[in-house]
Amino acid sequence: MKNTMLNSVLLLLWRDWKSGELNLLLTSLLLAVATIGSISLFTNRIQNSIEEEATQFLAADAQIKGSTPIPEAWQQQAAADGLTLANAQVFRAMAFANDKMQLSSVKAVDDGYPLKGKLRLADQPFTAGQPAARAPKPGHAWVVSRLMGALGVQVGDQIEIGEAEFVVSAVLIKEPDSSSAFFGVAPRIIIHSQDVAKTGAVSTGSRVSYTLMLKGDESDIAAFQNQITPQLGSHFRWVGIQDDNRGVGEALSRASSFLLVAGSLSILLLGIAIAMSARRYAARKANQVALLKTFGKTPNQILRMYMLNIFMLGCTGFVLGSALAWLLHMVILSLLGDLIPHGLQPPGVRAYWAGGFAGLVALLAFAAPPILPLRYVSPWRVLQAKSQEQYENKWLSLGVGTIAIAFILYWFANSVTLTAILLGGIVLSVLVVGVASRGLLTLTNRLSAVTQKAWRFGLANLYRHRQFNALQIVIFSLLFMIIFIMFIVRTSLVDQWRDQLPEGAPNHFIFNVFQEEKAALENFFKQKGIDSQPFYPMARGRVIAVNGSASKDLLKDYRGSMNYERELNLTWSDKFGGDNEIVAGKPWAGEDAEGKYWASVEKEYAEGLGIEVGDDILVSVAGDEFTAQVKSIRSVKWDSMNPNFFLIFNQPFVSEGAVNWLTSFYLPPDKKTLLNDISFTFPTMTFIEVDQMIDQVQSIIAKVSLAVEFVFVLVIAAGALVLVSSIQSTLDERLKESAILRALGANSRLVGQSLWIEFGALGLVAGVISVFLGEVGLYLLQTQIFKLDYLPSYRLWWVSPLLAALLIGAIGYLSTRRVVKVPPLVILANK
């Protein structure tokens, strides 16, 4: 019995394949699996590579930072959890050589450092250097280029750090976890952790920063984080890549959100394509079911046979589609060539079968409801030309399809918020479009009475099939709404990332510039052709009270309380830089403060202390205190590589002798040796090289942008498939209508023109509706998911309807042009 059933299913599958019955359904399934699978494979590899490269900012997968030594028990727990460890501590110490001295930032590391990324060492200052993956040996020191110049030493010379002597064995060109807190950083020296005690620089009361670096599988890291977070207290904090570097962290977060949204919307589109194809397949099986019943097949046997047929088709689509997904993602990688970095991380196991699983679930969910009613089809009803649709429970179809899509979306995105926004948006959109489409179709019917023949036929067809056309308008409106939203979001994200670090962005900072040296440095820049940014006066201080209440009593959780406990770089200016935007209050340019101090406070810093416009803050600078009134709150683009400050005041708050100046400048690679001249000419100044970090950030942003562009193209491809599937589902009925028109004397040209007009008008209506839905969806996604500012897209208000009319008109005509080629006699004779 089982063999008979299997043979029947295989025979049915073979006949359906030969007759072309499965073409559209299998194509929809294959493209669904291939599209979702290639999105998963490509984006998973890119994202794994991005995250791998981003972890080099930490020299680890994660860190624990603290102001006291990391407890030994934590380190033992991390090792027991299978994590690899490395320790580092950073402290200030004086470095001496050749009767010169310089305050330096000493990093002491153990043999495991770095866990991720590589150091770069050289024999000469300010050169490219070679990668190194080991810490220095005990008794050896690696010294940054500018400190080599300030102390007048070369590789092989000796320097003193505190009370100990070290051999300078290499020039430190780059450390993977160089701090993103550029200002106030002394020149770096790296030594071995075994040498800390003999320097005498660390004792009770010394200010030391301790870091435990962790490396391991993502699940092990997450498990350890969950265990240790409740124990961190106020002296320690957990640091991941999104905590350590705002620019990279936000780019990764928004890119991940985009890829999830795009992948989820692709699932919606491809689910619709499968549903339309499955519905058409089931509708065309009514006659076959009637014949099977005359041959003695029971309803349950017929149901099992067709469901098994669909399942086998799904398994075929799973295997072939997954293979196609792999090939497609490899072809994309090959075509992109040099844009794709070598050594991409392999995809996760889930990425291999994500497309096949989603496609199989969608196929079974969307194919089952229209196939279930086939068992009720009787030969007599078929002979009366009754449609299978009369037996279909449309609420069941809608319910099962919605549950399946919700399941796939949540499984794919792993986000209740995103799943709820997308599903809620789709349901609301369907209701709105359903009502709007009926009204617009009624309007087209009235217009058909006053137009020429081709227009009359085309517009009348819209109204004649208004129930199904209303469904198509819903589908097309959702399709163009999705494309509309993805285009705007993709453009906003990519443009923002590219603007974040434009070509020629400052890649060096110089500070500790005193008033008497400022003019000389400006003249030096001018002579050497170096384009520098404006100079900012700078002094160190901190807010100690707000409206008379001590800051320590007001602290809220803002990346820990460290930004309030330490001194900040403060400045004064009449104007704010382009990276600053006032979100509350107003600027003070041109206003007379009458000798009073006014302050502008960075938004997140203000939130931490509960500072609002009009509050009075007490500021301590070098032991002196003054009160300032808060005139504005600013948002700041910290990732711009321009000097920015938490607090800006309206006038000087220290004497000229206590001020040092800060500026930034761009130096191309071929002028790197000018740093030697700066170091020798201005030995007391401190400069920081961030060009290598900028290159790394730009590399990450390029990969993120590439992934976003690729996924957007696949969303467009999924949309095209929905268009074809939806239009093909009406092909049988259009063949009959065309045959009747041509039998009554209409020529092929008239029928073809009416098709163009019908689909074009359908596209225009869908395009108009999609604009309004798109703006609502765009607002929700940009403000709630991507955390971007909402800006209406006025240009697309007229471009989108016209594009929809042309695209649907063209695809509709090309997909149905067969109706003007098949002889009417063949169709009417049902041959």
Short mmCIF file of N, CA and C in Angstrom, two decimals, residues 146-147 182 185-187 507-513 663 675 678-679 682-690:
data_model
loop_
_atom_site.label_atom_id
_atom_site.label_comp_id
_atom_site.label_asym_id
_atom_site.label_seq_id
_atom_site.Cartn_x
_atom_site.Cartn_y
_atom_site.Cartn_z
N ARG A 146 57.07 58.93 18.82
CA ARG A 146 57.27 60.30 19.29
C ARG A 146 58.07 60.36 20.58
N LEU A 147 57.98 59.30 21.41
CA LEU A 147 58.77 59.28 22.64
C LEU A 147 60.23 58.98 22.33
N PHE A 182 41.29 59.82 23.07
CA PHE A 182 42.56 60.32 22.57
C PHE A 182 43.19 61.37 23.47
N VAL A 185 46.24 61.47 26.64
CA VAL A 185 46.97 60.22 26.63
C VAL A 185 48.46 60.51 26.50
N ALA A 186 49.25 60.02 27.44
CA ALA A 186 50.70 60.20 27.37
C ALA A 186 51.27 59.18 26.40
N PRO A 187 52.49 59.43 25.85
CA PRO A 187 53.09 58.49 24.90
C PRO A 187 53.29 57.11 25.53
N ASN A 507 43.64 62.79 10.99
CA ASN A 507 44.15 61.51 11.48
C ASN A 507 45.28 61.66 12.50
N HIS A 508 45.52 62.89 12.95
CA HIS A 508 46.50 63.15 14.00
C HIS A 508 45.96 64.26 14.91
N PHE A 509 46.22 64.11 16.18
CA PHE A 509 45.85 65.14 17.16
C PHE A 509 47.12 65.62 17.85
N ILE A 510 47.17 66.89 18.15
CA ILE A 510 48.31 67.45 18.87
C ILE A 510 47.80 68.35 19.98
N PHE A 511 48.31 68.15 21.18
CA PHE A 511 47.87 68.97 22.31
C PHE A 511 49.08 69.27 23.20
N ASN A 512 48.81 69.83 24.38
CA ASN A 512 49.88 70.41 25.21
C ASN A 512 50.60 71.52 24.45
N VAL A 513 49.83 72.25 23.64
CA VAL A 513 50.38 73.41 22.91
C VAL A 513 50.13 74.64 23.78
N THR A 663 44.58 70.79 18.63
CA THR A 663 44.13 70.84 17.24
C THR A 663 44.29 69.46 16.62
N LEU A 675 56.32 63.88 11.09
CA LEU A 675 56.13 63.73 12.52
C LEU A 675 57.46 63.81 13.27
N ILE A 678 58.09 67.48 13.70
CA ILE A 678 57.25 68.04 14.76
C ILE A 678 57.80 67.65 16.14
N SER A 679 58.19 66.37 16.26
CA SER A 679 58.69 65.89 17.55
C SER A 679 59.96 66.61 17.98
N PHE A 682 59.08 70.62 18.42
CA PHE A 682 58.21 70.94 19.56
C PHE A 682 58.22 69.75 20.54
N PRO A 683 59.30 69.55 21.27
CA PRO A 683 59.43 68.35 22.11
C PRO A 683 58.45 68.29 23.27
N THR A 684 57.88 69.42 23.69
CA THR A 684 56.96 69.40 24.84
C THR A 684 55.53 69.08 24.43
N MET A 685 55.26 69.13 23.14
CA MET A 685 53.90 68.86 22.68
C MET A 685 53.68 67.35 22.57
N THR A 686 52.43 66.96 22.68
CA THR A 686 52.05 65.55 22.57
C THR A 686 51.14 65.38 21.37
N PHE A 687 51.47 64.43 20.51
CA PHE A 687 50.57 64.16 19.38
C PHE A 687 50.23 62.69 19.35
N ILE A 688 49.08 62.41 18.80
CA ILE A 688 48.54 61.06 18.75
C ILE A 688 48.20 60.70 17.32
N GLU A 689 48.66 59.53 16.90
CA GLU A 689 48.38 59.04 15.55
C GLU A 689 47.15 58.12 15.60
N VAL A 690 46.14 58.48 14.84
CA VAL A 690 44.94 57.64 14.78
C VAL A 690 44.66 57.18 13.35
#
